[in-house]
PDB file of C-alpha atoms and ligand atoms in Angstrom:
ATOM      1  CA  MET A   1      -4.705  15.770  12.611  1.00 97.00           C
ATOM      2  CA  ARG A   2      -2.532  12.705  12.216  1.00 98.00           C
ATOM      3  CA  VAL A   3      -4.723   9.736  13.062  1.00 98.00           C
ATOM      4  CA  GLY A   4      -3.326   6.237  13.526  1.00 98.00           C
ATOM      5  CA  ILE A   5      -5.709   3.331  13.031  1.00 98.00           C
ATOM      6  CA  LEU A   6      -4.950   0.223  15.086  1.00 98.00           C
ATOM      7  CA  GLY A   7      -7.157  -2.477  13.596  1.00 98.00           C
ATOM      8  CA  SER A   8      -8.357  -1.879  10.048  1.00 98.00           C
ATOM      9  CA  GLY A   9     -11.452  -4.058   9.916  1.00 98.00           C
ATOM     10  CA  LEU A  10     -15.085  -2.967   9.764  1.00 97.00           C
ATOM     11  CA  MET A  11     -14.695  -0.145  12.286  1.00 98.00           C
ATOM     12  CA  GLY A  12     -11.086   0.907  11.669  1.00 98.00           C
ATOM     13  CA  GLY A  13     -11.397   0.635   7.885  1.00 98.00           C
ATOM     14  CA  LYS A  14     -14.546   2.726   7.700  1.00 98.00           C
ATOM     15  CA  LEU A  15     -13.627   5.326  10.308  1.00 98.00           C
ATOM     16  CA  GLY A  16     -10.100   5.683   8.897  1.00 98.00           C
ATOM     17  CA  THR A  17     -11.523   6.245   5.411  1.00 97.00           C
ATOM     18  CA  ILE A  18     -13.931   8.862   6.727  1.00 97.00           C
ATOM     19  CA  PHE A  19     -11.229  10.626   8.781  1.00 98.00           C
ATOM     20  CA  ALA A  20      -9.042  10.859   5.664  1.00 97.00           C
ATOM     21  CA  ARG A  21     -11.921  12.112   3.517  1.00 95.00           C
ATOM     22  CA  ALA A  22     -12.625  14.694   6.232  1.00 95.00           C
ATOM     23  CA  GLY A  23      -9.083  16.023   5.826  1.00 96.00           C
ATOM     24  CA  HIS A  24      -6.917  14.122   8.309  1.00 97.00           C
ATOM     25  CA  GLU A  25      -3.651  12.269   7.709  1.00 97.00           C
ATOM     26  CA  VAL A  26      -4.431   8.612   8.341  1.00 98.00           C
ATOM     27  CA  VAL A  27      -2.205   5.557   8.776  1.00 98.00           C
ATOM     28  CA  PHE A  28      -4.062   2.229   8.502  1.00 98.00           C
ATOM     29  CA  SER A  29      -2.400  -0.528  10.499  1.00 98.00           C
ATOM     30  CA  TYR A  30      -2.905  -3.970  11.988  1.00 98.00           C
ATOM     31  CA  ALA A  31      -4.500  -6.460   9.596  1.00 98.00           C
ATOM     32  CA  ARG A  32      -3.403  -9.906   8.506  1.00 97.00           C
ATOM     33  CA  SER A  33      -2.561  -8.632   5.034  1.00 96.00           C
ATOM     34  CA  THR A  34      -0.517  -5.557   4.148  1.00 96.00           C
ATOM     35  CA  GLU A  35      -2.254  -5.546   0.761  1.00 98.00           C
ATOM     36  CA  LYS A  36      -5.575  -4.968   2.559  1.00 98.00           C
ATOM     37  CA  LEU A  37      -4.107  -1.927   4.345  1.00 98.00           C
ATOM     38  CA  LYS A  38      -2.749  -0.563   1.057  1.00 97.00           C
ATOM     39  CA  LYS A  39      -6.125  -1.102  -0.629  1.00 97.00           C
ATOM     40  CA  LEU A  40      -7.849   0.837   2.163  1.00 97.00           C
ATOM     41  CA  ALA A  41      -5.362   3.679   1.707  1.00 96.00           C
ATOM     42  CA  ARG A  42      -5.852   3.686  -2.085  1.00 95.00           C
ATOM     43  CA  GLY A  43      -9.625   3.750  -1.536  1.00 91.00           C
ATOM     44  CA  VAL A  44      -9.592   7.213  -0.008  1.00 89.00           C
ATOM     45  CA  HIS A  45      -7.420   8.877  -2.638  1.00 75.00           C
ATOM     46  CA  GLY A  46      -9.143  11.017  -5.198  1.00 68.00           C
ATOM     47  CA  LYS A  47     -11.995  11.813  -2.830  1.00 66.00           C
ATOM     48  CA  ALA A  48      -9.838  12.921   0.079  1.00 68.00           C
ATOM     49  CA  HIS A  49      -8.719  16.332   1.219  1.00 76.00           C
ATOM     50  CA  GLY A  50      -6.468  14.538   3.667  1.00 83.00           C
ATOM     51  CA  SER A  51      -4.308  11.515   2.987  1.00 94.00           C
ATOM     52  CA  ALA A  52      -3.966   7.861   3.887  1.00 97.00           C
ATOM     53  CA  ARG A  53      -1.250   5.241   3.846  1.00 97.00           C
ATOM     54  CA  ALA A  54      -0.592   1.754   5.125  1.00 98.00           C
ATOM     55  CA  GLY A  55       1.861   1.226   7.978  1.00 98.00           C
ATOM     56  CA  THR A  56       2.804  -0.804  11.007  1.00 98.00           C
ATOM     57  CA  PRO A  57       1.194  -0.161  14.400  1.00 98.00           C
ATOM     58  CA  SER A  58       4.413   1.569  15.403  1.00 98.00           C
ATOM     59  CA  GLU A  59       4.248   3.858  12.345  1.00 98.00           C
ATOM     60  CA  ALA A  60       0.569   4.545  13.051  1.00 98.00           C
ATOM     61  CA  ALA A  61       1.409   5.578  16.608  1.00 98.00           C
ATOM     62  CA  GLN A  62       4.448   7.674  15.730  1.00 96.00           C
ATOM     63  CA  LYS A  63       3.576  11.395  15.717  1.00 92.00           C
ATOM     64  CA  ALA A  64      -0.157  10.559  15.915  1.00 98.00           C
ATOM     65  CA  ASP A  65      -2.404  13.223  17.418  1.00 98.00           C
ATOM     66  CA  ALA A  66      -4.957  10.497  17.996  1.00 98.00           C
ATOM     67  CA  LEU A  67      -5.141   6.718  17.727  1.00 98.00           C
ATOM     68  CA  LEU A  68      -8.276   4.682  17.080  1.00 99.00           C
ATOM     69  CA  LEU A  69      -8.114   1.290  18.804  1.00 98.00           C
ATOM     70  CA  ALA A  70     -10.430  -1.011  16.833  1.00 98.00           C
ATOM     71  CA  VAL A  71      -9.346  -4.587  17.428  1.00 98.00           C
ATOM     72  CA  HIS A  72     -11.063  -7.538  19.058  1.00 98.00           C
ATOM     73  CA  TRP A  73     -10.490  -7.545  22.827  1.00 98.00           C
ATOM     74  CA  SER A  74      -8.363 -10.694  22.483  1.00 98.00           C
ATOM     75  CA  ARG A  75      -5.925  -8.830  20.164  1.00 98.00           C
ATOM     76  CA  ILE A  76      -5.303  -5.780  22.367  1.00 98.00           C
ATOM     77  CA  GLU A  77      -2.158  -7.071  24.046  1.00 97.00           C
ATOM     78  CA  ASP A  78      -0.724  -8.095  20.667  1.00 98.00           C
ATOM     79  CA  VAL A  79      -1.337  -4.737  18.994  1.00 98.00           C
ATOM     80  CA  LEU A  80      -0.069  -2.748  21.994  1.00 98.00           C
ATOM     81  CA  ASN A  81       3.120  -4.784  21.969  1.00 98.00           C
ATOM     82  CA  GLN A  82       3.710  -3.457  18.437  1.00 98.00           C
ATOM     83  CA  THR A  83       2.966   0.243  18.914  1.00 98.00           C
ATOM     84  CA  GLY A  84       5.860   1.196  21.174  1.00 96.00           C
ATOM     85  CA  ASP A  85       5.442   3.735  23.967  1.00 96.00           C
ATOM     86  CA  LEU A  86       2.023   5.393  23.989  1.00 98.00           C
ATOM     87  CA  SER A  87       2.679   7.823  26.842  1.00 97.00           C
ATOM     88  CA  GLY A  88       0.749  11.044  26.312  1.00 97.00           C
ATOM     89  CA  LYS A  89      -1.131   9.685  23.280  1.00 98.00           C
ATOM     90  CA  VAL A  90      -4.855  10.183  22.829  1.00 98.00           C
ATOM     91  CA  ILE A  91      -6.382   6.729  22.347  1.00 98.00           C
ATOM     92  CA  MET A  92     -10.005   6.510  21.275  1.00 98.00           C
ATOM     93  CA  THR A  93     -11.149   2.990  21.914  1.00 98.00           C
ATOM     94  CA  CYS A  94     -14.200   1.447  20.288  1.00 98.00           C
ATOM     95  CA  SER A  95     -13.170  -2.076  21.322  1.00 98.00           C
ATOM     96  CA  LEU A  96     -15.719  -3.892  23.428  1.00 97.00           C
ATOM     97  CA  PRO A  97     -14.324  -6.338  25.999  1.00 98.00           C
ATOM     98  CA  MET A  98     -15.918  -9.413  24.402  1.00 97.00           C
ATOM     99  CA  ASN A  99     -15.021 -13.062  24.949  1.00 97.00           C
ATOM    100  CA  VAL A 100     -13.547 -14.979  21.989  1.00 96.00           C
ATOM    101  CA  ASP A 101     -16.996 -16.315  20.998  1.00 95.00           C
ATOM    102  CA  ASN A 102     -18.412 -12.765  20.985  1.00 93.00           C
ATOM    103  CA  THR A 103     -21.256 -13.894  23.211  1.00 92.00           C
ATOM    104  CA  GLU A 104     -20.629 -11.788  26.325  1.00 94.00           C
ATOM    105  CA  LEU A 105     -18.621  -8.991  27.889  1.00 96.00           C
ATOM    106  CA  VAL A 106     -15.685 -10.261  29.921  1.00 97.00           C
ATOM    107  CA  VAL A 107     -15.369  -6.928  31.751  1.00 97.00           C
ATOM    108  CA  ALA A 108     -18.577  -5.282  32.927  1.00 93.00           C
ATOM    109  CA  HIS A 109     -20.629  -3.774  35.775  1.00 91.00           C
ATOM    110  CA  THR A 110     -17.826  -2.695  38.101  1.00 96.00           C
ATOM    111  CA  SER A 111     -15.334  -1.832  35.358  1.00 98.00           C
ATOM    112  CA  SER A 112     -15.151  -1.533  31.566  1.00 98.00           C
ATOM    113  CA  GLY A 113     -12.809  -2.301  28.699  1.00 98.00           C
ATOM    114  CA  ALA A 114     -11.919   1.388  28.474  1.00 98.00           C
ATOM    115  CA  GLU A 115     -10.967   1.537  32.170  1.00 98.00           C
ATOM    116  CA  GLU A 116      -8.945  -1.681  31.877  1.00 98.00           C
ATOM    117  CA  LEU A 117      -7.120  -0.137  28.930  1.00 98.00           C
ATOM    118  CA  ALA A 118      -6.422   3.042  30.915  1.00 98.00           C
ATOM    119  CA  ARG A 119      -5.024   0.881  33.744  1.00 98.00           C
ATOM    120  CA  ARG A 120      -2.867  -1.003  31.202  1.00 97.00           C
ATOM    121  CA  LEU A 121      -1.626   2.322  29.756  1.00 98.00           C
ATOM    122  CA  PRO A 122      -1.567   4.745  32.715  1.00 97.00           C
ATOM    123  CA  LYS A 123       0.335   7.427  30.786  1.00 97.00           C
ATOM    124  CA  ALA A 124      -1.949   7.365  27.732  1.00 98.00           C
ATOM    125  CA  ARG A 125      -5.118   9.476  27.469  1.00 98.00           C
ATOM    126  CA  VAL A 126      -7.972   7.055  26.865  1.00 98.00           C
ATOM    127  CA  VAL A 127     -11.366   8.097  25.522  1.00 98.00           C
ATOM    128  CA  SER A 128     -14.196   5.671  24.887  1.00 98.00           C
ATOM    129  CA  ALA A 129     -15.867   6.608  21.598  1.00 98.00           C
ATOM    130  CA  PHE A 130     -17.579   5.150  18.532  1.00 98.00           C
ATOM    131  CA  ASN A 131     -18.394   1.844  20.243  1.00 95.00           C
ATOM    132  CA  THR A 132     -22.099   2.602  20.555  1.00 95.00           C
ATOM    133  CA  VAL A 133     -22.568   2.772  16.777  1.00 95.00           C
ATOM    134  CA  PRO A 134     -22.656  -0.185  14.333  1.00 93.00           C
ATOM    135  CA  SER A 135     -20.105   0.105  11.521  1.00 95.00           C
ATOM    136  CA  GLU A 136     -22.879  -0.264   8.933  1.00 94.00           C
ATOM    137  CA  VAL A 137     -24.218   3.232   9.551  1.00 94.00           C
ATOM    138  CA  LEU A 138     -20.956   5.215   9.601  1.00 96.00           C
ATOM    139  CA  PHE A 139     -20.811   6.152   5.911  1.00 96.00           C
ATOM    140  CA  GLY A 140     -24.514   7.012   5.891  1.00 95.00           C
ATOM    141  CA  VAL A 141     -23.995   9.469   8.746  1.00 96.00           C
ATOM    142  CA  TYR A 142     -20.867  10.942   7.108  1.00 95.00           C
ATOM    143  CA  GLU A 143     -22.486  11.436   3.727  1.00 93.00           C
ATOM    144  CA  ALA A 144     -25.660  12.912   5.223  1.00 90.00           C
ATOM    145  CA  LYS A 145     -23.873  15.291   7.558  1.00 65.00           C
ATOM    146  CA  SER A 146     -24.886  18.516   5.838  1.00 70.00           C
ATOM    147  CA  LYS A 147     -28.551  17.519   5.795  1.00 70.00           C
ATOM    148  CA  GLY A 148     -30.399  18.680   8.875  1.00 75.00           C
ATOM    149  CA  ARG A 149     -29.963  17.390  12.382  1.00 85.00           C
ATOM    150  CA  ARG A 150     -27.052  15.178  13.299  1.00 92.00           C
ATOM    151  CA  PRO A 151     -27.426  12.018  15.376  1.00 94.00           C
ATOM    152  CA  SER A 152     -25.730  12.149  18.784  1.00 95.00           C
ATOM    153  CA  LEU A 153     -22.759   9.993  19.713  1.00 97.00           C
ATOM    154  CA  VAL A 154     -21.726   9.621  23.344  1.00 97.00           C
ATOM    155  CA  TYR A 155     -18.122   9.532  24.450  1.00 98.00           C
ATOM    156  CA  CYS A 156     -16.400   9.582  27.830  1.00 98.00           C
ATOM    157  CA  GLY A 157     -12.953  10.095  29.299  1.00 98.00           C
ATOM    158  CA  ASP A 158     -11.023  11.672  32.162  1.00 98.00           C
ATOM    159  CA  ASP A 159      -8.826  14.098  30.237  1.00 95.00           C
ATOM    160  CA  LYS A 160     -10.224  17.366  28.859  1.00 97.00           C
ATOM    161  CA  GLY A 161      -7.712  17.735  26.010  1.00 97.00           C
ATOM    162  CA  SER A 162      -8.143  14.204  24.694  1.00 98.00           C
ATOM    163  CA  LYS A 163     -11.914  14.562  24.850  1.00 98.00           C
ATOM    164  CA  ALA A 164     -11.683  17.716  22.719  1.00 98.00           C
ATOM    165  CA  VAL A 165      -9.700  15.734  20.108  1.00 98.00           C
ATOM    166  CA  ALA A 166     -12.280  12.921  20.168  1.00 98.00           C
ATOM    167  CA  ALA A 167     -15.154  15.409  19.885  1.00 98.00           C
ATOM    168  CA  GLU A 168     -13.590  16.946  16.777  1.00 98.00           C
ATOM    169  CA  LEU A 169     -13.238  13.534  15.115  1.00 98.00           C
ATOM    170  CA  ILE A 170     -16.785  12.550  16.111  1.00 98.00           C
ATOM    171  CA  ARG A 171     -18.029  15.789  14.539  1.00 96.00           C
ATOM    172  CA  ASP A 172     -16.016  15.097  11.370  1.00 96.00           C
ATOM    173  CA  VAL A 173     -17.823  11.764  10.968  1.00 97.00           C
ATOM    174  CA  GLY A 174     -21.103  13.662  11.119  1.00 96.00           C
ATOM    175  CA  PHE A 175     -22.304  13.093  14.677  1.00 96.00           C
ATOM    176  CA  ASP A 176     -23.126  15.571  17.403  1.00 95.00           C
ATOM    177  CA  PRO A 177     -20.607  14.635  20.137  1.00 97.00           C
ATOM    178  CA  LEU A 178     -22.264  14.153  23.526  1.00 97.00           C
ATOM    179  CA  ASP A 179     -19.898  14.198  26.512  1.00 98.00           C
ATOM    180  CA  ALA A 180     -21.171  11.468  28.844  1.00 98.00           C
ATOM    181  CA  GLY A 181     -18.649  12.275  31.599  1.00 98.00           C
ATOM    182  CA  PRO A 182     -15.646  10.416  33.077  1.00 98.00           C
ATOM    183  CA  LEU A 183     -14.192   7.198  31.699  1.00 98.00           C
ATOM    184  CA  ARG A 184     -16.058   5.076  34.247  1.00 98.00           C
ATOM    185  CA  ILE A 185     -19.270   5.864  32.326  1.00 98.00           C
ATOM    186  CA  ALA A 186     -17.985   3.270  29.833  1.00 98.00           C
ATOM    187  CA  ARG A 187     -19.390   0.706  32.327  1.00 98.00           C
ATOM    188  CA  TYR A 188     -22.791   1.818  31.068  1.00 96.00           C
ATOM    189  CA  THR A 189     -22.009   2.584  27.417  1.00 96.00           C
ATOM    190  CA  GLU A 190     -20.241  -0.735  26.677  1.00 97.00           C
ATOM    191  CA  PRO A 191     -23.205  -2.969  27.689  1.00 96.00           C
ATOM    192  CA  PHE A 192     -25.425  -0.524  25.787  1.00 93.00           C
ATOM    193  CA  ALA A 193     -23.139  -0.881  22.734  1.00 93.00           C
ATOM    194  CA  LEU A 194     -23.460  -4.669  22.923  1.00 92.00           C
ATOM    195  CA  PHE A 195     -27.230  -4.330  22.972  1.00 89.00           C
ATOM    196  CA  VAL A 196     -27.098  -1.979  19.954  1.00 84.00           C
ATOM    197  CA  ALA A 197     -24.875  -4.466  18.085  1.00 83.00           C
ATOM    198  CA  GLU A 198     -27.255  -7.350  18.816  1.00 84.00           C
ATOM    199  CA  PHE A 199     -30.256  -5.265  17.881  1.00 83.00           C
ATOM    200  CA  ALA A 200     -28.598  -4.102  14.619  1.00 77.00           C
TER     201      ALA A 200
HETATM  202  N1  NAP B   1     -18.267  -3.790  13.844  1.00 55.41           N
HETATM  203  C1  NAP B   1     -19.035  -3.025  14.602  1.00 55.41           C
HETATM  204  O1  NAP B   1     -20.145  -2.619  14.199  1.00 55.41           O
HETATM  205  C2  NAP B   1     -18.580  -2.590  15.972  1.00 55.41           C
HETATM  206  C3  NAP B   1     -19.354  -1.661  16.671  1.00 55.41           C
HETATM  207  C4  NAP B   1     -18.910  -1.221  17.916  1.00 55.41           C
HETATM  208  C5  NAP B   1     -17.715  -1.710  18.436  1.00 55.41           C
HETATM  209  N2  NAP B   1     -16.999  -2.633  17.757  1.00 55.41           N
HETATM  210  C6  NAP B   1     -15.742  -3.117  18.344  1.00 55.41           C
HETATM  211  O2  NAP B   1     -14.678  -2.639  17.536  1.00 55.41           O
HETATM  212  C7  NAP B   1     -13.603  -3.583  17.537  1.00 55.41           C
HETATM  213  C8  NAP B   1     -13.258  -3.935  16.096  1.00 55.41           C
HETATM  214  O3  NAP B   1     -14.408  -4.489  15.500  1.00 55.41           O
HETATM  215  P1  NAP B   1     -14.483  -4.755  13.935  1.00 55.41           P
HETATM  216  O4  NAP B   1     -15.879  -5.154  13.650  1.00 55.41           O
HETATM  217  O5  NAP B   1     -13.854  -3.622  13.188  1.00 55.41           O
HETATM  218  O6  NAP B   1     -13.527  -6.041  13.828  1.00 55.41           O
HETATM  219  P2  NAP B   1     -12.830  -6.653  12.555  1.00 55.41           P
HETATM  220  O7  NAP B   1     -13.566  -6.228  11.319  1.00 55.41           O
HETATM  221  O8  NAP B   1     -12.662  -8.085  12.829  1.00 55.41           O
HETATM  222  O9  NAP B   1     -11.412  -5.912  12.561  1.00 55.41           O
HETATM  223  C9  NAP B   1     -10.409  -6.239  13.498  1.00 55.41           C
HETATM  224  C10 NAP B   1      -9.040  -5.875  12.958  1.00 55.41           C
HETATM  225  O10 NAP B   1      -8.049  -6.638  13.660  1.00 55.41           O
HETATM  226  C11 NAP B   1      -7.235  -7.344  12.703  1.00 55.41           C
HETATM  227  N3  NAP B   1      -6.755  -8.628  13.202  1.00 55.41           N
HETATM  228  C12 NAP B   1      -7.454  -9.633  13.785  1.00 55.41           C
HETATM  229  N4  NAP B   1      -6.644 -10.647  14.099  1.00 55.41           N
HETATM  230  C13 NAP B   1      -5.400 -10.287  13.698  1.00 55.41           C
HETATM  231  C14 NAP B   1      -4.110 -10.899  13.745  1.00 55.41           C
HETATM  232  N5  NAP B   1      -3.957 -12.114  14.253  1.00 55.41           N
HETATM  233  N6  NAP B   1      -3.052 -10.209  13.258  1.00 55.41           N
HETATM  234  C15 NAP B   1      -3.213  -8.973  12.728  1.00 55.41           C
HETATM  235  N7  NAP B   1      -4.400  -8.348  12.636  1.00 55.41           N
HETATM  236  C16 NAP B   1      -5.466  -9.000  13.124  1.00 55.41           C
HETATM  237  C17 NAP B   1      -8.185  -7.558  11.555  1.00 55.41           C
HETATM  238  O11 NAP B   1      -7.430  -7.901  10.408  1.00 55.41           O
HETATM  239  P3  NAP B   1      -8.082  -8.651   9.155  1.00 55.41           P
HETATM  240  O12 NAP B   1      -8.883  -7.585   8.454  1.00 55.41           O
HETATM  241  O13 NAP B   1      -6.939  -9.127   8.383  1.00 55.41           O
HETATM  242  O14 NAP B   1      -8.978  -9.727   9.698  1.00 55.41           O
HETATM  243  C18 NAP B   1      -8.854  -6.202  11.485  1.00 55.41           C
HETATM  244  O15 NAP B   1      -8.003  -5.241  10.903  1.00 55.41           O
HETATM  245  C19 NAP B   1     -14.077  -4.788  18.353  1.00 55.41           C
HETATM  246  O16 NAP B   1     -13.523  -4.725  19.642  1.00 55.41           O
HETATM  247  C20 NAP B   1     -15.585  -4.622  18.409  1.00 55.41           C
HETATM  248  O17 NAP B   1     -16.100  -5.133  19.623  1.00 55.41           O
HETATM  249  C21 NAP B   1     -17.388  -3.080  16.521  1.00 55.41           C
END
């Protein structure tokens, strides 16, 4: 698949690298330095069956089969203003709706960041995925994937096709994808993800 990465920090950088090593065509985008994006792309070469390159958010979104949204909640509007039209696109979001101090969720209980995103982009196909796992463990899971039982990773969304795309990518990272139901389940998984992050 062609996978666009919006936000190439701890989550986007690691997941993008793993997606490329698993055979996908990855575009890293959205960081303060283009050199950082290029370095990430260079880092997967040699070991990859897929490919990776640096690009703009608009290049990452163009022709993408899936997009990973991995920016701080406060940057979402900015990155979406740079992607162009995302109608019909599968967007896996791992972004938690945190305040700027990262001390609490600014959307919770009766809604979730994923649902707010879906409201912001009514023609996109939003799936909430990867937010319940700390970035520190991603490579460990990927490298250990052939050894025995896989850890589960929950995801949720309202669109069958986009969930199938997310499940494939979750499997490629080395997890057993666990369909938690419709997108509104993110109201439960996002607070859980915050707890996991604090605990980690
Ligand atoms: N880290 C985790 O373990 C974890 C787990 C679950 C969910 N999440 C969620 O995933 C999302 C991303 O987290 P993260 O830890 O990957 O964050 P991060 O390492 O800070 O990465 C955020 C990305 O946004 C870019 N960015 C920030 N400000 C920018 C600006 N003004 N202009 C252009 N680019 C800018 C960063 O660029 P630079 O690299 O140049 O700073 C980086 O590429 C967050 O919503 C977080 O809540 C994280």
